[in-house]
Every structure is written in structure tokens, then in C-alpha cells.
Amino acid sequence: MRNVARTSLVDAAIAELRREIAAGVWPVGTKIPSESRLAESLGMSRLSVREAVRVLAHAGLLHTRQGDGTYVTATDESQVALRRRLDTAAAMDIIDVRRGLDLVAARLAAGRRTEEDLAAMRETLSRRDAAGRAGDLDGFADADVDFHLLVADAAHNALLGDLYRSMSDALRDSVRDQEEAALVPDTSHEDLLRAIEDGDAARAVAISVAILDQQERDL
């Protein structure tokens, strides 16, 4: 009977923590409260909370850093499954999927972008350019992916943004895989920004296709 009771308490803790994570109480990347604080809030033992956190960490929703705390890494298991699949996907497969997402994002962004969207994209391209000139491949990859995420956000379609964001790690890896080729100066991303700024959906789509075609050749 004691084992059954303990299991039910752990299950209750798992359900409550999962609900808080899904609701965004603790956004992805933030640290959840300490084990003792969670135990007090939930009205159960630290042992039950510890087991619940262990289960959610195994599921990929949480990650415990020794000596630091436990952080949220995803809001639901479907994100985890997609991320794990993307981790093993071939670079060409990533580009094929991006052809769908990037073209939709560029077309919608050209018609829906705000001045705030444009300002954020300009700042990110400045970071991308600076990293490229410095030969900083990691900084370049981060800024490159951030720019494309901002294009997706400028489409003001929450589902599209979430889909693109779920691929962000795989996108960074695909840029890094190009190594020196990624750092060769070009104006394609600035051209894409101008097309979006001008509200020219057809040109934005054409430039997005050209960017992916070049990345395919570089691979």
C-alpha cells in the first residue's frame, strides 16, 4: 500500500509540473523552483518531487545541471520527439523541409511585417555580418538562424513560428556544416530583408529559394 501511495503522489507531481510547463509558467530556458520549494507548494515530500523531476528530465522536458538547478528544455513531449528526429536528420533533408517553411515565411512576412520586425532583422543581420568578417562561425550561425526565425515571426503565424523554432538547433548545425563556405560574403540576406521591407512577396520567395539553392550547392 505504501508503494501504491508513493507512486500516486509521484504521478500527481508529474501531472502538475507538466501542466505548469505547458502553460508557460516556466518558459523554455528558465530554471524551475528548487526541490524544497516545489515540495512545499505541492504539499508532498521532496522524494516525490525528485522522482517527478527525474521522470520529466528523462522525457526531455527538463534538464538538471549539477550544482546549478533544473531548467525547462521543452513544453511538451512532441517537441522533444521532433528535436531528437532532427538531430539525426541529414543536412539535405533539413534543406528540403526548409524549402517549405522558408517560402511560406518569406511570402507572409512581406505582407505582415511591422517596423519592429524590420528593426530586429536589421540588427540581427548586423551581427551576422560582423561575425562573418571576424571569421566567427558559431556567432555567424547563431545570427543567421536568428534572422530566419525573425522572418518566420514577421509572418505573424504562431504555428509557423513554433515549427521553425523547433528546428533552430538543426538549422545552426546545417550552417556550421558549411564551414568556410558559410562565411563567404554575399548580399542575399540583405536582399531578402529589402524585399520583405518593400512588401514584395514574389521577390522575397525567389530570394529565399536562391539562398537554399546556394546552401545545397555548398553542401
Coordinates of C-alpha atoms in Angstrom, one line a residue:
M1 CA 0.0 0.0 0.0
R2 CA 2.9 2.4 0.7
N3 CA 4.3 1.8 -2.7
V4 CA 1.0 2.5 -4.4
A5 CA 0.5 5.7 -2.4
R6 CA 4.0 6.9 -3.3
T7 CA 3.5 6.1 -6.9
S8 CA 0.3 8.1 -7.0
L9 CA 2.0 11.1 -5.4
V10 CA 4.7 11.0 -7.9
D11 CA 2.2 10.8 -10.7
A12 CA 0.3 13.7 -9.3
A13 CA 3.6 15.7 -9.1
I14 CA 4.4 14.8 -12.7
A15 CA 1.0 15.9 -13.9
E16 CA 1.2 19.2 -12.0
L17 CA 4.7 20.0 -13.2
R18 CA 3.8 19.1 -16.7
R19 CA 0.8 21.4 -16.6
E20 CA 2.9 24.3 -15.3
I21 CA 5.5 23.8 -18.0
A22 CA 2.8 23.5 -20.8
A23 CA 1.1 26.7 -19.5
G24 CA 4.4 28.6 -19.8
V25 CA 4.7 29.3 -16.1
W26 CA 8.3 28.4 -16.5
P27 CA 9.3 29.2 -20.1
V28 CA 11.8 27.2 -22.0
G29 CA 15.3 28.1 -20.9
T30 CA 14.3 29.2 -17.4
K31 CA 15.1 27.4 -14.1
I32 CA 12.2 25.9 -12.1
P33 CA 11.9 26.4 -8.4
S34 CA 14.1 24.4 -6.0
E35 CA 13.1 20.9 -4.9
S36 CA 12.2 22.1 -1.5
R37 CA 10.1 24.9 -2.8
L38 CA 8.3 22.6 -5.1
A39 CA 7.7 20.1 -2.3
E40 CA 6.2 22.9 -0.2
S41 CA 4.0 24.2 -3.0
L42 CA 2.7 20.7 -3.9
G43 CA 2.3 19.6 -0.3
M44 CA 4.4 16.4 -0.7
S45 CA 7.8 15.1 0.1
R46 CA 11.0 16.1 -1.6
L47 CA 11.4 12.5 -2.5
S48 CA 8.2 12.5 -4.6
V49 CA 9.2 15.8 -6.3
R50 CA 12.7 14.5 -7.0
E51 CA 11.3 11.4 -8.7
A52 CA 8.8 13.5 -10.7
V53 CA 11.6 15.8 -11.9
R54 CA 13.7 12.7 -12.8
V55 CA 10.8 11.3 -15.0
L56 CA 10.3 14.7 -16.8
A57 CA 14.0 15.0 -17.4
H58 CA 14.0 11.5 -18.9
A59 CA 11.1 12.7 -21.1
G60 CA 13.2 15.6 -22.3
L61 CA 11.1 18.4 -20.7
L62 CA 13.6 19.2 -18.0
H63 CA 17.4 19.2 -17.7
T64 CA 19.3 19.2 -14.4
R65 CA 22.6 20.9 -14.2
Q66 CA 24.8 19.7 -11.4
G67 CA 25.2 22.3 -8.8
D68 CA 23.0 24.8 -10.7
G69 CA 19.4 23.7 -10.8
T70 CA 16.8 22.3 -13.2
Y71 CA 15.9 24.0 -16.4
V72 CA 12.9 23.7 -18.8
T73 CA 14.1 22.4 -22.2
A74 CA 10.7 21.8 -23.9
T75 CA 7.0 22.4 -23.3
D76 CA 5.7 19.0 -24.4
E77 CA 7.0 15.6 -25.5
S78 CA 6.1 16.2 -29.2
Q79 CA 8.8 18.9 -29.3
V80 CA 11.3 16.5 -27.8
A81 CA 10.5 13.8 -30.3
L82 CA 10.8 16.3 -33.2
R83 CA 14.1 17.6 -31.8
R84 CA 15.5 14.1 -31.5
R85 CA 14.5 13.3 -35.0
L86 CA 16.1 16.5 -36.3
D87 CA 19.3 15.7 -34.5
T88 CA 19.7 12.6 -36.7
A89 CA 18.4 14.1 -39.9
A90 CA 20.7 14.6 -42.9
A91 CA 21.6 18.1 -43.9
M92 CA 19.9 17.8 -47.3
D93 CA 16.7 16.6 -45.5
I94 CA 16.8 19.8 -43.4
I95 CA 17.1 22.0 -46.5
D96 CA 14.2 20.1 -48.2
V97 CA 12.0 20.9 -45.2
R98 CA 13.2 24.5 -45.1
R99 CA 12.1 25.0 -48.7
G100 CA 8.5 24.7 -47.5
L101 CA 8.9 26.7 -44.3
D102 CA 11.1 29.5 -45.7
L103 CA 9.0 30.2 -48.7
V104 CA 5.8 30.5 -46.7
A105 CA 7.6 32.6 -44.1
A106 CA 9.0 35.0 -46.7
R107 CA 5.7 35.4 -48.5
L108 CA 3.7 36.1 -45.4
A109 CA 6.4 38.3 -43.8
A110 CA 6.4 40.6 -46.9
G111 CA 2.7 41.3 -46.3
R112 CA 2.5 41.3 -42.5
R113 CA 5.9 42.6 -41.1
T114 CA 5.9 45.6 -38.7
E115 CA 8.5 48.2 -38.2
E116 CA 9.6 46.4 -35.1
D117 CA 10.1 43.2 -37.1
L118 CA 12.2 45.0 -39.6
A119 CA 14.3 46.7 -36.9
A120 CA 15.0 43.3 -35.3
M121 CA 16.0 41.8 -38.6
R122 CA 18.4 44.7 -39.4
E123 CA 20.1 44.3 -36.0
T124 CA 20.5 40.6 -36.5
L125 CA 22.0 41.0 -40.0
S126 CA 24.5 43.4 -38.5
R127 CA 25.5 40.8 -36.0
R128 CA 25.7 38.2 -38.8
D129 CA 27.9 40.4 -40.9
A130 CA 30.2 41.3 -38.0
A131 CA 30.6 37.6 -37.2
G132 CA 31.3 36.7 -40.8
R133 CA 34.0 39.4 -41.1
A134 CA 35.6 38.2 -37.9
G135 CA 35.6 34.5 -39.1
D136 CA 33.4 33.6 -36.1
L137 CA 31.4 30.6 -37.5
D138 CA 29.5 30.0 -34.3
G139 CA 28.4 33.6 -34.0
F140 CA 27.6 33.7 -37.7
A141 CA 25.4 30.5 -37.4
D142 CA 23.6 31.9 -34.4
A143 CA 22.8 35.2 -36.1
D144 CA 21.9 33.5 -39.4
V145 CA 19.3 31.3 -37.6
D146 CA 18.1 34.2 -35.5
F147 CA 17.4 36.1 -38.7
H148 CA 15.4 33.4 -40.3
L149 CA 13.5 32.9 -37.0
L150 CA 12.6 36.6 -37.1
V151 CA 11.4 36.3 -40.7
A152 CA 9.1 33.5 -39.5
D153 CA 8.0 35.6 -36.6
A154 CA 7.3 38.5 -39.0
A155 CA 4.8 36.2 -40.8
H156 CA 2.7 36.6 -37.6
N157 CA 1.6 33.0 -37.7
A158 CA 2.2 31.3 -34.4
L159 CA 2.2 27.8 -35.7
L160 CA 4.8 28.6 -38.4
G161 CA 7.0 30.3 -35.8
D162 CA 6.8 27.3 -33.5
L163 CA 7.6 24.9 -36.3
Y164 CA 10.6 27.0 -37.3
R165 CA 11.8 27.5 -33.7
S166 CA 11.6 23.7 -33.1
M167 CA 14.2 23.3 -35.9
S168 CA 16.6 26.0 -34.7
D169 CA 19.3 23.7 -33.4
A170 CA 19.3 21.6 -36.6
L171 CA 19.5 24.8 -38.6
R172 CA 22.5 26.0 -36.7
D173 CA 24.2 22.7 -37.3
S174 CA 23.4 22.9 -41.1
V175 CA 25.1 26.3 -41.2
R176 CA 28.1 25.1 -39.3
D177 CA 28.4 22.1 -41.6
Q178 CA 29.1 24.5 -44.5
E179 CA 32.2 25.7 -42.6
E180 CA 34.2 28.3 -44.6
A181 CA 31.6 28.4 -47.4
A182 CA 29.1 30.0 -44.9
L183 CA 31.4 32.9 -44.3
V184 CA 31.8 33.9 -47.9
P185 CA 30.4 37.5 -48.2
D186 CA 27.1 37.8 -50.1
T187 CA 24.1 40.1 -50.1
S188 CA 21.4 37.5 -50.2
H189 CA 20.0 38.0 -46.7
E190 CA 20.1 41.8 -47.1
D191 CA 18.2 41.4 -50.4
L192 CA 15.6 39.3 -48.6
L193 CA 15.2 41.9 -45.9
R194 CA 14.7 44.6 -48.6
A195 CA 12.1 42.5 -50.4
I196 CA 10.2 42.0 -47.1
E197 CA 10.5 45.7 -46.3
D198 CA 9.2 46.6 -49.8
G199 CA 6.3 44.2 -49.3
D200 CA 7.3 42.3 -52.5
A201 CA 6.3 38.7 -51.7
A202 CA 7.3 37.3 -55.1
R203 CA 10.8 38.7 -54.8
A204 CA 11.1 37.5 -51.1
V205 CA 10.2 34.0 -52.1
A206 CA 12.6 34.0 -55.1
I207 CA 15.5 35.2 -52.9
S208 CA 14.6 32.5 -50.2
V209 CA 14.8 29.8 -52.9
A210 CA 18.2 31.2 -54.1
I211 CA 19.6 31.1 -50.5
L212 CA 18.6 27.5 -50.1
D213 CA 19.9 26.6 -53.6
Q214 CA 23.3 28.1 -52.6
Q215 CA 23.3 26.2 -49.3
E216 CA 22.6 23.0 -51.2
R217 CA 25.5 23.6 -53.5
D218 CA 27.8 24.4 -50.6
L219 CA 27.0 21.1 -49.0

